[in-house]
Amino acid sequence: MKSLQYWLTAMEKHKPYIVMVIIQFIYTAMSLFSKAAISHGMKPSVFVSYRQAFATLALCPFAFFFESRKSPPLTFKLLCKICLISLFGVTLSLNLYYEGMNYTSATFATAITNTIPAMVFVMAVCLRMESLAITKWHGIAKVLGSIIGISGAMVFTFYKGPALYPENGKELSHNSSSKVYTKEEWIKGAILMLGANFTWSLWLIMQAPILKQYPAKLRLTTLQCCFSCIISTLYGACVERDISSWKIGWNVHLFSVAYCGIVVTGLTYWLQVWVVHKKGPVFTSIFSPLALILTAVFSALLFKETLHWGSVVAAVLLVAGLYSFLWGKNQESRQFLINNAEEKSSNQVKEDLPLECIVCTPGANDEITQEGK
């Protein structure tokens, strides 16, 4: 009985860690199932349409029941903004991502997502949404992390290197149904993936102003999935006119789009929100390299993908860059909280002092005079 109580207490204490590991397994399965569906002939535009349809259906009931009271009214202008963000963010990003999967591996697709924090940081600095703070350690760590992460992406793209297990790896790859990509295909897929990350980073930047106008996060996510489904379906109907491309049966195609739509977009959304509430956004980010390791292992086992030294070096750079950036971001957040606490404490002290003490305080006379005017 005591042993059971001990395990229950330990589980409750480490629940955020357990949830984040589960999330990384979910993301790993997403990369593997998506790659399997694309490799078995499913068109990227069709995949995105079905995925967003399943995501919309999965989120609709929760958005309706949980945010029916606190959601602000939707105007036509706001709907147009949400539609535009869905077009340039979710829709374009996912179509580029799955198109790039035609020419790269699932491991690469998972690894390259680690460049998103660096891209968001560069965009935020260019748009003056975030300060560079190059004279402080946290600013240097963010800049250095961004440079290292982008360098890792370039190594992943242009340098393959020798195989980790040349003899067995080549035989397995030769005897299996896994595709061997040419250098041109790999570079093309990498550029498409980087384009997907760029548009996704732009979409993340655009979330801040739209959330101020429409703070109901779950309904906003559902609306964006719905618009993305409509736009992707229209785009897919233009590029994939063969009706057979849209037929899915009880196979890997149906399972993949249902999994990505319901489990990844639906379940993972709730899990991540819960973890962010408990531990903060930085905590959720530090687990992302785990998905890269899991994807690399399962890709080698299931798809017989041969791992190369170039991929290992690139992965190390990506992870190092990510952790450097997150460390800098965490330190910056701590400094911001400390400064705010000191400012509030200083203001509280002034409020508690007698009026004559406040008037004699340097700089206080100007404030009182201005208020008097």
Coordinates of C-alpha atoms in Angstrom, one line a residue:
M1 CA 0.0 0.0 0.0
K2 CA 2.8 2.4 0.9
S3 CA 4.6 1.5 -2.3
L4 CA 1.5 2.3 -4.4
Q5 CA 1.1 5.6 -2.5
Y6 CA 4.8 6.4 -3.1
W7 CA 4.4 5.8 -6.9
L8 CA 1.2 7.8 -7.1
T9 CA 2.9 10.7 -5.3
A10 CA 5.9 10.5 -7.6
M11 CA 3.7 10.4 -10.7
E12 CA 1.8 13.5 -9.5
K13 CA 5.1 15.3 -8.8
H14 CA 6.6 14.5 -12.2
K15 CA 3.4 14.7 -14.2
P16 CA 4.6 17.7 -16.4
Y17 CA 7.7 15.7 -17.3
I18 CA 5.7 12.6 -18.2
V19 CA 3.2 14.6 -20.3
M20 CA 6.0 16.3 -22.2
V21 CA 7.6 12.9 -23.0
I22 CA 4.2 11.7 -24.2
I23 CA 3.9 14.8 -26.4
Q24 CA 7.3 14.1 -28.0
F25 CA 6.2 10.5 -28.8
I26 CA 3.1 12.0 -30.4
Y27 CA 5.2 14.3 -32.5
T28 CA 7.5 11.4 -33.5
A29 CA 4.5 9.3 -34.6
M30 CA 3.2 12.3 -36.6
S31 CA 6.4 12.6 -38.6
L32 CA 6.5 8.8 -39.2
F33 CA 2.8 8.5 -40.2
S34 CA 3.0 11.6 -42.4
K35 CA 6.1 10.3 -44.1
A36 CA 4.4 6.9 -44.6
A37 CA 1.3 8.5 -46.2
I38 CA 3.2 10.7 -48.5
S39 CA 5.6 7.9 -49.5
H40 CA 2.5 5.7 -50.3
G41 CA 1.3 8.2 -52.9
M42 CA -0.9 10.6 -50.9
K43 CA -0.6 14.1 -52.4
P44 CA 0.5 16.8 -49.9
S45 CA -2.4 19.2 -50.7
V46 CA -4.9 16.4 -50.2
F47 CA -3.1 15.4 -46.9
V48 CA -3.4 19.0 -45.6
S49 CA -7.1 19.3 -46.6
Y50 CA -8.1 16.1 -44.8
R51 CA -5.8 16.8 -41.8
Q52 CA -7.4 20.3 -41.2
A53 CA -10.9 18.8 -41.7
F54 CA -10.3 16.3 -38.9
A55 CA -8.7 19.0 -36.7
T56 CA -11.7 21.3 -37.2
L57 CA -14.2 18.5 -36.4
A58 CA -12.1 17.6 -33.3
L59 CA -11.9 21.1 -31.9
C60 CA -15.4 22.4 -32.7
P61 CA -17.2 20.8 -29.8
F62 CA -14.7 22.0 -27.2
A63 CA -14.5 25.6 -28.8
F64 CA -18.3 25.8 -28.7
F65 CA -18.9 24.5 -25.1
F66 CA -15.8 25.9 -23.3
E67 CA -15.5 29.3 -24.8
S68 CA -19.1 30.2 -25.7
R69 CA -19.4 32.9 -23.0
K70 CA -16.0 34.6 -22.9
S71 CA -15.4 34.8 -26.7
P72 CA -15.9 38.3 -28.2
P73 CA -18.1 38.9 -31.2
L74 CA -16.7 38.2 -34.6
T75 CA -16.8 41.0 -37.1
F76 CA -16.4 40.6 -40.9
K77 CA -13.1 42.5 -40.7
L78 CA -11.8 40.2 -38.0
L79 CA -12.9 37.1 -39.9
C80 CA -10.9 38.4 -43.0
K81 CA -7.8 38.9 -40.8
I82 CA -8.1 35.3 -39.4
C83 CA -8.6 34.0 -43.0
L84 CA -5.5 35.9 -44.2
I85 CA -3.4 34.6 -41.3
S86 CA -4.6 31.1 -42.1
L87 CA -3.7 31.4 -45.7
F88 CA -0.1 32.7 -45.2
G89 CA 0.5 30.7 -42.0
V90 CA -1.0 27.4 -41.4
T91 CA -2.0 26.5 -45.0
L92 CA 1.1 27.6 -46.8
S93 CA 3.4 26.2 -44.1
L94 CA 1.8 22.7 -44.0
N95 CA 1.7 22.5 -47.8
L96 CA 5.4 23.3 -48.0
Y97 CA 6.2 21.0 -45.2
Y98 CA 4.5 17.9 -46.7
E99 CA 5.7 18.8 -50.2
G100 CA 9.2 18.8 -48.8
M101 CA 8.6 15.3 -47.3
N102 CA 8.6 14.0 -50.8
Y103 CA 12.3 14.7 -51.1
T104 CA 13.6 14.3 -47.5
S105 CA 13.4 11.9 -44.6
A106 CA 11.2 12.0 -41.5
T107 CA 14.3 12.6 -39.4
F108 CA 15.2 15.7 -41.4
A109 CA 11.7 17.0 -41.2
T110 CA 11.8 16.7 -37.4
A111 CA 15.3 18.1 -37.0
I112 CA 14.7 21.2 -39.2
T113 CA 11.8 22.4 -37.0
N114 CA 14.4 23.4 -34.3
T115 CA 15.3 26.4 -36.5
I116 CA 11.8 28.0 -35.8
P117 CA 12.8 29.7 -32.5
A118 CA 15.8 31.3 -34.3
M119 CA 13.6 32.5 -37.2
V120 CA 11.0 33.9 -34.9
F121 CA 13.7 35.8 -33.0
V122 CA 15.2 37.3 -36.1
M123 CA 11.7 38.3 -37.3
A124 CA 10.8 39.8 -34.0
V125 CA 14.0 41.9 -33.9
C126 CA 13.4 43.1 -37.5
L127 CA 9.9 44.1 -36.6
R128 CA 11.1 45.7 -33.4
M129 CA 8.9 43.4 -31.3
E130 CA 12.0 42.2 -29.4
S131 CA 15.2 43.9 -28.3
L132 CA 18.6 42.5 -29.4
A133 CA 20.4 43.3 -26.1
I134 CA 23.8 42.3 -27.6
T135 CA 25.6 43.9 -24.6
K136 CA 24.1 41.4 -22.1
W137 CA 24.7 37.7 -21.7
H138 CA 21.2 36.6 -22.4
G139 CA 21.2 38.7 -25.7
I140 CA 24.5 37.1 -26.7
A141 CA 23.2 33.6 -26.0
K142 CA 20.1 34.2 -28.1
V143 CA 22.1 35.6 -31.1
L144 CA 24.7 32.8 -30.8
G145 CA 22.0 30.2 -30.5
S146 CA 20.2 31.5 -33.6
I147 CA 23.5 31.5 -35.6
I148 CA 24.4 28.0 -34.4
G149 CA 20.9 26.7 -35.2
I150 CA 20.8 28.1 -38.7
S151 CA 24.3 26.7 -39.3
G152 CA 23.0 23.3 -38.3
A153 CA 20.2 23.6 -40.8
M154 CA 22.7 24.5 -43.5
V155 CA 24.9 21.5 -42.6
F156 CA 21.8 19.3 -42.7
T157 CA 21.0 20.6 -46.2
F158 CA 24.3 20.6 -48.0
Y159 CA 26.5 18.0 -46.2
K160 CA 25.6 14.4 -45.9
G161 CA 28.9 12.7 -45.0
P162 CA 29.7 9.0 -44.6
A163 CA 27.1 6.6 -43.2
L164 CA 27.2 5.7 -39.6
Y165 CA 27.0 2.0 -40.5
P166 CA 28.1 1.8 -44.2
E167 CA 28.0 -1.9 -44.8
N168 CA 24.8 -3.0 -43.0
G169 CA 23.1 0.3 -43.7
K170 CA 23.6 0.2 -47.4
E171 CA 22.5 -3.5 -47.6
L172 CA 19.4 -2.7 -45.6
S173 CA 18.6 0.3 -47.7
H174 CA 19.2 -1.6 -50.9
N175 CA 17.0 -4.6 -49.9
S176 CA 14.2 -2.4 -48.5
S177 CA 11.6 -0.3 -50.1
S178 CA 13.0 2.9 -48.7
K179 CA 13.8 5.6 -51.3
V180 CA 17.4 6.8 -51.9
Y181 CA 17.3 10.6 -52.5
T182 CA 19.6 12.4 -54.9
K183 CA 21.5 15.5 -53.8
E184 CA 19.2 17.7 -55.9
E185 CA 16.1 16.2 -54.3
W186 CA 17.5 16.6 -50.8
I187 CA 18.4 20.3 -51.4
K188 CA 14.9 20.9 -52.9
G189 CA 13.2 19.2 -50.0
A190 CA 15.4 21.2 -47.5
I191 CA 14.5 24.5 -49.2
L192 CA 10.8 23.6 -49.0
M193 CA 11.1 22.7 -45.4
L194 CA 12.9 25.9 -44.5
G195 CA 10.2 27.8 -46.4
A196 CA 7.6 25.9 -44.3
N197 CA 9.5 27.0 -41.1
F198 CA 9.7 30.5 -42.3
T199 CA 6.0 30.8 -43.0
W200 CA 5.2 29.0 -39.7
S201 CA 7.5 31.5 -37.8
L202 CA 5.6 34.4 -39.6
W203 CA 2.3 32.8 -38.5
L204 CA 3.6 32.7 -34.9
I205 CA 4.5 36.4 -35.0
M206 CA 1.0 37.2 -36.4
Q207 CA -0.7 35.4 -33.5
A208 CA 0.2 38.2 -30.9
P209 CA -1.8 41.0 -32.6
I210 CA -4.7 38.8 -33.5
L211 CA -5.0 37.4 -30.0
K212 CA -5.4 40.9 -28.7
Q213 CA -8.4 41.4 -30.9
Y214 CA -9.8 37.9 -30.3
P215 CA -8.4 36.3 -27.0
A216 CA -10.5 33.1 -27.2
K217 CA -7.5 30.9 -28.1
L218 CA -9.4 27.6 -28.7
R219 CA -12.0 29.3 -31.0
L220 CA -9.3 31.1 -32.8
T221 CA -7.4 27.9 -33.4
T222 CA -10.6 26.2 -34.6
L223 CA -11.4 29.0 -37.0
Q224 CA -7.9 29.0 -38.4
C225 CA -8.1 25.2 -39.0
C226 CA -11.4 25.6 -40.7
F227 CA -10.2 28.4 -43.0
S228 CA -7.0 26.4 -43.7
C229 CA -9.2 23.3 -44.6
I230 CA -11.3 25.4 -47.1
I231 CA -8.3 27.1 -48.7
S232 CA -6.3 23.8 -48.9
T233 CA -9.3 22.0 -50.4
L234 CA -9.7 24.8 -53.1
Y235 CA -5.9 24.7 -53.8
G236 CA -5.9 20.9 -53.9
A237 CA -8.9 20.8 -56.3
C238 CA -6.9 23.0 -58.7
V239 CA -3.6 21.0 -58.6
E240 CA -5.1 17.5 -58.1
R241 CA -8.0 17.2 -60.5
D242 CA -7.9 13.4 -60.5
I243 CA -10.7 12.3 -58.2
S244 CA -8.8 9.1 -57.3
S245 CA -6.2 11.3 -55.5
W246 CA -8.9 12.3 -53.0
K247 CA -10.2 8.7 -52.3
I248 CA -9.0 7.3 -49.0
G249 CA -9.8 3.9 -47.6
W250 CA -9.1 2.0 -44.4
N251 CA -5.3 2.3 -44.9
V252 CA -2.3 4.4 -43.8
H253 CA -3.7 7.5 -45.5
L254 CA -6.9 7.6 -43.4
F255 CA -5.0 6.7 -40.2
S256 CA -2.3 9.4 -40.8
V257 CA -4.7 12.3 -41.5
A258 CA -7.0 11.3 -38.6
Y259 CA -4.0 11.0 -36.2
C260 CA -2.5 14.3 -37.3
G261 CA -5.9 16.1 -37.1
I262 CA -7.4 14.6 -34.0
V263 CA -4.4 13.6 -31.8
V264 CA -1.8 16.1 -32.8
T265 CA -3.9 19.2 -33.3
G266 CA -6.6 18.3 -30.7
L267 CA -5.1 16.3 -27.9
T268 CA -1.6 17.8 -28.0
Y269 CA -3.1 21.4 -27.9
W270 CA -4.7 20.7 -24.5
L271 CA -1.6 18.9 -23.1
Q272 CA 0.7 21.7 -24.1
V273 CA -1.6 24.4 -22.7
W274 CA -1.7 22.5 -19.4
V275 CA 2.1 22.1 -19.2
V276 CA 2.7 25.8 -20.2
H277 CA 0.3 26.7 -17.3
K278 CA 2.2 24.5 -14.9
K279 CA 5.8 25.1 -16.0
G280 CA 6.0 27.9 -18.5
P281 CA 6.7 28.0 -22.3
V282 CA 10.5 27.4 -22.0
F283 CA 9.9 24.1 -20.2
T284 CA 7.9 22.8 -23.1
S285 CA 10.5 23.8 -25.6
I286 CA 13.5 22.0 -24.0
F287 CA 11.9 18.6 -24.8
S288 CA 11.8 19.1 -28.6
P289 CA 15.2 17.4 -29.3
L290 CA 13.7 14.2 -27.8
A291 CA 11.4 14.0 -30.8
L292 CA 14.4 14.3 -33.1
I293 CA 16.2 11.4 -31.4
L294 CA 13.1 9.2 -31.4
T295 CA 12.3 9.9 -35.0
A296 CA 15.9 9.1 -36.1
V297 CA 15.8 5.8 -34.2
F298 CA 12.3 4.7 -35.5
S299 CA 13.1 5.9 -39.0
A300 CA 16.2 3.7 -39.1
L301 CA 14.1 0.7 -37.7
L302 CA 10.9 1.1 -39.8
F303 CA 12.0 2.9 -42.9
K304 CA 15.6 1.5 -43.0
E305 CA 16.9 5.0 -43.3
T306 CA 20.7 5.2 -43.2
L307 CA 22.0 7.8 -40.7
H308 CA 25.0 9.9 -41.9
W309 CA 27.7 11.7 -39.9
G310 CA 26.5 15.0 -41.5
S311 CA 23.1 14.5 -40.0
V312 CA 24.6 13.8 -36.5
V313 CA 26.8 17.0 -36.7
A314 CA 23.8 19.0 -37.9
A315 CA 21.6 17.6 -35.2
V316 CA 24.1 18.5 -32.5
L317 CA 24.4 22.1 -33.8
L318 CA 20.6 22.4 -34.0
V319 CA 20.1 21.2 -30.4
A320 CA 23.0 23.3 -29.1
G321 CA 21.6 26.4 -30.8
L322 CA 18.2 25.7 -29.5
Y323 CA 19.4 25.3 -25.9
S324 CA 21.6 28.4 -26.1
F325 CA 18.6 30.4 -27.4
L326 CA 16.3 29.0 -24.7
W327 CA 18.8 29.7 -21.9
G328 CA 19.1 33.3 -23.1
K329 CA 15.3 33.7 -23.3
N330 CA 14.9 32.2 -19.8
Q331 CA 17.5 34.5 -18.4
E332 CA 15.9 37.5 -20.1
S333 CA 12.4 36.5 -18.6
R334 CA 13.9 36.2 -15.2
Q335 CA 15.6 39.6 -15.4
F336 CA 12.4 41.2 -16.6
L337 CA 10.5 39.7 -13.6
I338 CA 13.2 40.9 -11.2
N339 CA 13.1 44.5 -12.7
N340 CA 9.3 44.5 -12.5
A341 CA 9.4 43.3 -8.9
E342 CA 11.9 46.0 -7.9
E343 CA 9.9 48.7 -9.7
K344 CA 6.7 47.6 -7.9
S345 CA 8.5 47.5 -4.6
S346 CA 9.9 51.0 -5.1
N347 CA 6.5 52.3 -6.0
Q348 CA 5.0 50.6 -2.9
V349 CA 7.6 52.2 -0.7
K350 CA 6.8 55.6 -2.1
E351 CA 3.1 55.0 -1.5
D352 CA 3.8 54.1 2.2
L353 CA 5.9 57.2 2.9
P354 CA 4.4 60.5 4.2
L355 CA 3.7 63.2 1.6
E356 CA 6.6 65.4 2.8
C357 CA 9.1 62.6 2.2
I358 CA 7.8 62.0 -1.3
V359 CA 8.1 65.7 -2.2
C360 CA 11.7 65.7 -1.0
T361 CA 12.5 62.6 -3.0
P362 CA 14.6 63.5 -6.1
G363 CA 12.5 63.4 -9.2
A364 CA 9.2 63.2 -7.4
N365 CA 8.5 66.9 -7.5
D366 CA 8.3 66.8 -11.3
E367 CA 5.7 64.0 -11.2
I368 CA 3.5 65.8 -8.6
T369 CA 3.8 69.0 -10.6
Q370 CA 2.7 67.3 -13.8
E371 CA -0.2 65.6 -12.0
G372 CA -1.2 69.0 -10.5
K373 CA -1.4 70.5 -14.0

